Amino acid sequence: MKSVVAIVNQKGGVGKSTTAINLAAYLSEKGEKILVLDMDPQANATSGLGVSVGDEGCMYDVLIEGRPLASVARQTKVAGLHVAPASISLVGAEVEMVSALSRETKLKRAISKLPPGTYDRILIDCPPSLDLLTLNALTAANEVLIPVQCEYYALEGLTQLMQSIRMVREELNPELRIGGVLLTMYDPRTNLAKQVAEEVRSFFGERVFETIIPRNVRLSEAPSYGIPVAMYAPKSTGAEAYESVATEVMARG
């Protein structure tokens, strides 16, 4: 497997699920076998890919009941793209894992049991908090993708996130690295967006993707149809941006 990528930012509404859905779709279109792990109880990535939780189970069953990850992964409408769905029951998983043995490595162990060659890359959509679910994702991943919205308070909390990544690297996962920082919700008409983009680039340097995700109504509409923007509005600016990000991700390895 090329990489396990945790899409993380403890701020909500920055484009984590949008990035997970659309980056996964374009990587699949480019020939990779992709699995999206939805670790967010809100299950936005699950519904955005047109999947609902059924008898096959969800990530709660994987983390708490020990169900094999391969058995809950569901085929989406995109060839080569599967999703392991989330549900509101993940809220309970957070509580139940507190007293569990090796609670930080449950997801890592589940991923390690996937048959070799099943997927080329795994994308983990994390909840908007630095909780035990996110900690599991950071422990299981070998790289982090951080979406940062080009709006006021964008850098708020990033210091805490970087400290959490550093702690996980020191205590649980020494191979964890920042794979990329993605600027999202960019409005070129405002000076504020340009200033935020400049600040993020000065802070993270080359780790920031060249492609910037614009504010785009098609990106907002696509999840309501249960399909990625690549299928909903492939000629939109949002679609073209995520296709470009997928190209950058593959170039980085």
CSV table of C-alpha atoms in Angstrom, one decimal:
chain,number,residue,atom,x,y,z
A,1,MET,CA,0.0,0.0,0.0
A,2,LYS,CA,1.4,3.4,-1.0
A,3,SER,CA,0.1,5.3,2.0
A,4,VAL,CA,-2.6,5.7,4.7
A,5,VAL,CA,-3.6,9.3,4.9
A,6,ALA,CA,-5.4,10.9,7.8
A,7,ILE,CA,-7.3,14.0,6.7
A,8,VAL,CA,-7.3,16.1,9.9
A,9,ASN,CA,-8.2,19.5,11.3
A,10,GLN,CA,-10.0,19.9,14.6
A,11,LYS,CA,-11.9,22.8,13.2
A,12,GLY,CA,-15.2,21.9,11.6
A,13,GLY,CA,-16.3,23.1,8.2
A,14,VAL,CA,-12.9,23.3,6.6
A,15,GLY,CA,-13.5,20.7,3.9
A,16,LYS,CA,-12.3,17.4,5.4
A,17,SER,CA,-15.1,15.3,4.1
A,18,THR,CA,-15.3,17.2,0.8
A,19,THR,CA,-11.6,16.5,0.3
A,20,ALA,CA,-11.9,12.8,1.3
A,21,ILE,CA,-14.7,12.2,-1.2
A,22,ASN,CA,-13.4,14.1,-4.1
A,23,LEU,CA,-9.7,13.3,-3.8
A,24,ALA,CA,-10.6,9.6,-3.4
A,25,ALA,CA,-12.8,9.8,-6.6
A,26,TYR,CA,-10.1,11.3,-8.7
A,27,LEU,CA,-7.4,9.0,-7.4
A,28,SER,CA,-9.7,6.1,-8.4
A,29,GLU,CA,-10.3,7.6,-11.8
A,30,LYS,CA,-6.5,7.7,-12.2
A,31,GLY,CA,-6.3,4.0,-11.6
A,32,GLU,CA,-5.7,3.6,-7.9
A,33,LYS,CA,-7.8,1.3,-5.7
A,34,ILE,CA,-8.9,3.5,-2.8
A,35,LEU,CA,-10.6,3.0,0.5
A,36,VAL,CA,-12.2,5.9,2.4
A,37,LEU,CA,-12.5,5.2,6.2
A,38,ASP,CA,-15.2,7.4,7.7
A,39,MET,CA,-14.2,8.0,11.3
A,40,ASP,CA,-16.6,10.9,11.8
A,41,PRO,CA,-19.9,10.2,13.6
A,42,GLN,CA,-21.6,12.8,11.4
A,43,ALA,CA,-20.9,10.3,8.5
A,44,ASN,CA,-20.6,13.0,5.8
A,45,ALA,CA,-18.1,11.1,3.7
A,46,THR,CA,-20.4,8.0,3.9
A,47,SER,CA,-23.6,9.9,2.7
A,48,GLY,CA,-21.5,12.0,0.2
A,49,LEU,CA,-20.5,8.7,-1.5
A,50,GLY,CA,-24.1,7.5,-1.7
A,51,VAL,CA,-23.7,4.8,1.0
A,52,SER,CA,-25.8,4.0,4.0
A,53,VAL,CA,-25.1,1.7,6.9
A,54,GLY,CA,-26.7,-1.7,6.5
A,55,ASP,CA,-26.2,-5.2,7.8
A,56,GLU,CA,-22.6,-5.2,6.6
A,57,GLY,CA,-21.8,-3.0,9.6
A,58,CYS,CA,-19.7,0.2,10.0
A,59,MET,CA,-16.5,1.5,11.6
A,60,TYR,CA,-18.1,1.1,15.1
A,61,ASP,CA,-18.2,-2.7,14.5
A,62,VAL,CA,-14.6,-2.6,13.3
A,63,LEU,CA,-13.3,-0.7,16.3
A,64,ILE,CA,-15.5,-2.2,19.1
A,65,GLU,CA,-16.6,-5.6,17.8
A,66,GLY,CA,-13.4,-6.5,15.9
A,67,ARG,CA,-15.2,-7.1,12.6
A,68,PRO,CA,-12.8,-7.3,9.7
A,69,LEU,CA,-12.4,-4.0,7.8
A,70,ALA,CA,-12.8,-5.8,4.5
A,71,SER,CA,-16.3,-7.0,5.5
A,72,VAL,CA,-17.7,-3.5,6.1
A,73,ALA,CA,-16.1,-1.8,3.1
A,74,ARG,CA,-18.7,-1.0,0.5
A,75,GLN,CA,-18.4,-0.3,-3.2
A,76,THR,CA,-19.4,3.2,-4.2
A,77,LYS,CA,-20.7,4.5,-7.6
A,78,VAL,CA,-17.0,5.2,-8.6
A,79,ALA,CA,-15.1,2.2,-9.9
A,80,GLY,CA,-12.2,1.2,-7.6
A,81,LEU,CA,-13.5,3.3,-4.7
A,82,HIS,CA,-14.8,1.7,-1.5
A,83,VAL,CA,-15.9,3.3,1.7
A,84,ALA,CA,-16.0,1.9,5.2
A,85,PRO,CA,-19.1,3.8,6.5
A,86,ALA,CA,-19.6,5.7,9.7
A,87,SER,CA,-22.7,6.1,11.8
A,88,ILE,CA,-23.8,8.0,14.9
A,89,SER,CA,-22.8,4.9,17.0
A,90,LEU,CA,-19.2,6.1,16.7
A,91,VAL,CA,-20.0,8.5,19.4
A,92,GLY,CA,-20.4,5.5,21.7
A,93,ALA,CA,-17.2,4.0,20.4
A,94,GLU,CA,-15.3,7.0,21.8
A,95,VAL,CA,-16.6,6.2,25.3
A,96,GLU,CA,-16.2,2.4,25.0
A,97,MET,CA,-12.6,2.7,23.9
A,98,VAL,CA,-11.5,4.7,26.9
A,99,SER,CA,-10.9,1.7,29.1
A,100,ALA,CA,-9.8,-0.7,26.3
A,101,LEU,CA,-6.4,-2.2,26.0
A,102,SER,CA,-4.2,-0.6,23.3
A,103,ARG,CA,-7.0,1.7,22.6
A,104,GLU,CA,-4.9,4.0,20.3
A,105,THR,CA,-4.0,1.2,17.9
A,106,LYS,CA,-7.3,-0.4,17.2
A,107,LEU,CA,-7.6,1.1,13.7
A,108,LYS,CA,-4.0,0.4,12.9
A,109,ARG,CA,-4.5,-3.3,13.7
A,110,ALA,CA,-7.7,-3.4,11.6
A,111,ILE,CA,-5.9,-2.0,8.6
A,112,SER,CA,-3.0,-4.4,9.0
A,113,LYS,CA,-5.4,-7.3,8.6
A,114,LEU,CA,-6.5,-6.3,5.1
A,115,PRO,CA,-5.4,-8.8,2.5
A,116,PRO,CA,-2.2,-7.6,0.7
A,117,GLY,CA,-2.9,-5.6,-2.5
A,118,THR,CA,-6.5,-4.9,-1.7
A,119,TYR,CA,-6.0,-1.1,-1.9
A,120,ASP,CA,-3.3,1.3,-3.1
A,121,ARG,CA,-4.2,4.0,-0.7
A,122,ILE,CA,-6.5,4.6,2.3
A,123,LEU,CA,-7.9,8.0,3.1
A,124,ILE,CA,-9.3,8.5,6.7
A,125,ASP,CA,-11.9,11.2,7.2
A,126,CYS,CA,-11.5,12.3,10.8
A,127,PRO,CA,-13.9,14.1,13.1
A,128,PRO,CA,-13.5,17.8,13.9
A,129,SER,CA,-11.8,17.2,17.2
A,130,LEU,CA,-8.5,15.8,18.6
A,131,ASP,CA,-10.3,12.9,20.3
A,132,LEU,CA,-9.6,9.1,20.5
A,133,LEU,CA,-11.0,8.5,17.1
A,134,THR,CA,-8.6,11.0,15.6
A,135,LEU,CA,-5.8,9.6,17.7
A,136,ASN,CA,-6.5,6.2,16.2
A,137,ALA,CA,-6.4,7.7,12.7
A,138,LEU,CA,-3.0,9.4,13.4
A,139,THR,CA,-1.6,6.2,14.8
A,140,ALA,CA,-2.7,4.2,11.8
A,141,ALA,CA,-1.6,6.7,9.2
A,142,ASN,CA,1.8,7.3,7.7
A,143,GLU,CA,0.9,10.8,6.6
A,144,VAL,CA,-1.4,13.7,7.4
A,145,LEU,CA,-3.3,15.9,5.0
A,146,ILE,CA,-4.5,19.1,6.6
A,147,PRO,CA,-7.2,21.2,4.9
A,148,VAL,CA,-7.1,24.8,5.9
A,149,GLN,CA,-9.9,27.2,5.0
A,150,CYS,CA,-8.9,30.6,3.6
A,151,GLU,CA,-10.9,32.5,6.1
A,152,TYR,CA,-10.5,34.4,9.4
A,153,TYR,CA,-9.2,32.2,12.3
A,154,ALA,CA,-7.8,29.7,9.8
A,155,LEU,CA,-4.6,29.3,11.7
A,156,GLU,CA,-6.4,29.1,15.0
A,157,GLY,CA,-5.8,25.6,16.5
A,158,LEU,CA,-3.1,24.6,14.0
A,159,THR,CA,-0.5,24.9,16.8
A,160,GLN,CA,-2.4,22.5,18.9
A,161,LEU,CA,-2.8,20.1,15.9
A,162,MET,CA,0.9,20.2,15.2
A,163,GLN,CA,1.6,19.5,18.9
A,164,SER,CA,-0.8,16.5,18.7
A,165,ILE,CA,1.0,15.2,15.6
A,166,ARG,CA,4.4,15.6,17.3
A,167,MET,CA,3.1,13.7,20.4
A,168,VAL,CA,1.8,10.8,18.2
A,169,ARG,CA,5.1,10.8,16.3
A,170,GLU,CA,7.1,10.6,19.6
A,171,GLU,CA,4.9,8.1,21.5
A,172,LEU,CA,2.9,6.0,19.0
A,173,ASN,CA,3.9,6.4,15.3
A,174,PRO,CA,7.4,7.6,14.6
A,175,GLU,CA,6.8,7.3,10.8
A,176,LEU,CA,3.9,9.9,10.8
A,177,ARG,CA,4.7,12.9,8.6
A,178,ILE,CA,2.8,15.8,7.1
A,179,GLY,CA,2.0,14.8,3.6
A,180,GLY,CA,0.4,18.1,2.6
A,181,VAL,CA,-1.6,21.2,3.5
A,182,LEU,CA,-4.5,22.0,1.3
A,183,LEU,CA,-6.0,25.5,1.1
A,184,THR,CA,-9.8,25.3,0.8
A,185,MET,CA,-12.8,27.6,0.4
A,186,TYR,CA,-10.6,30.3,-1.4
A,187,ASP,CA,-12.4,33.4,-2.6
A,188,PRO,CA,-10.0,35.3,-4.9
A,189,ARG,CA,-12.2,38.5,-4.6
A,190,THR,CA,-11.1,39.0,-0.9
A,191,ASN,CA,-7.8,40.3,0.4
A,192,LEU,CA,-8.3,38.2,3.5
A,193,ALA,CA,-8.2,34.9,1.5
A,194,LYS,CA,-5.0,36.0,-0.2
A,195,GLN,CA,-3.5,37.0,3.2
A,196,VAL,CA,-4.4,33.6,4.8
A,197,ALA,CA,-3.0,31.7,1.8
A,198,GLU,CA,0.3,33.7,2.2
A,199,GLU,CA,0.5,33.0,5.9
A,200,VAL,CA,-0.1,29.3,5.5
A,201,ARG,CA,2.5,29.1,2.8
A,202,SER,CA,5.0,30.9,4.9
A,203,PHE,CA,4.3,28.6,7.9
A,204,PHE,CA,4.3,25.2,6.1
A,205,GLY,CA,6.4,26.0,3.0
A,206,GLU,CA,6.7,23.3,0.4
A,207,ARG,CA,4.2,21.1,2.2
A,208,VAL,CA,1.4,23.3,0.9
A,209,PHE,CA,-0.2,22.0,-2.3
A,210,GLU,CA,0.1,24.3,-5.3
A,211,THR,CA,-3.5,23.8,-6.1
A,212,ILE,CA,-6.0,25.8,-4.1
A,213,ILE,CA,-9.6,24.7,-3.7
A,214,PRO,CA,-12.0,27.5,-4.5
A,215,ARG,CA,-15.4,28.2,-3.1
A,216,ASN,CA,-17.7,26.5,-5.5
A,217,VAL,CA,-21.4,25.8,-5.3
A,218,ARG,CA,-21.1,22.5,-7.3
A,219,LEU,CA,-18.8,21.1,-4.5
A,220,SER,CA,-21.6,21.9,-2.0
A,221,GLU,CA,-24.3,20.4,-4.1
A,222,ALA,CA,-22.7,17.1,-5.1
A,223,PRO,CA,-23.0,15.3,-1.7
A,224,SER,CA,-26.8,15.7,-1.7
A,225,TYR,CA,-26.8,13.5,-4.7
A,226,GLY,CA,-24.5,10.9,-3.1
A,227,ILE,CA,-21.8,11.3,-5.7
A,228,PRO,CA,-18.4,13.1,-6.0
A,229,VAL,CA,-18.1,16.3,-8.0
A,230,ALA,CA,-16.3,14.3,-10.7
A,231,MET,CA,-19.6,12.7,-11.6
A,232,TYR,CA,-21.9,15.6,-10.7
A,233,ALA,CA,-20.1,18.6,-12.4
A,234,PRO,CA,-16.8,17.5,-13.9
A,235,LYS,CA,-16.3,20.8,-15.7
A,236,SER,CA,-16.7,22.9,-12.6
A,237,THR,CA,-13.8,24.8,-11.0
A,238,GLY,CA,-14.1,22.7,-7.9
A,239,ALA,CA,-13.9,19.5,-9.9
A,240,GLU,CA,-10.9,20.7,-11.8
A,241,ALA,CA,-9.2,21.8,-8.6
A,242,TYR,CA,-9.6,18.4,-6.9
A,243,GLU,CA,-8.4,16.6,-10.1
A,244,SER,CA,-5.3,18.7,-9.9
A,245,VAL,CA,-4.8,17.9,-6.2
A,246,ALA,CA,-5.0,14.2,-7.0
A,247,THR,CA,-2.3,14.6,-9.6
A,248,GLU,CA,-0.1,16.4,-7.0
A,249,VAL,CA,-0.8,13.6,-4.5
A,250,MET,CA,0.3,10.9,-7.0
A,251,ALA,CA,3.4,12.9,-7.9
A,252,ARG,CA,4.4,13.1,-4.2
A,253,GLY,CA,4.1,9.3,-4.0
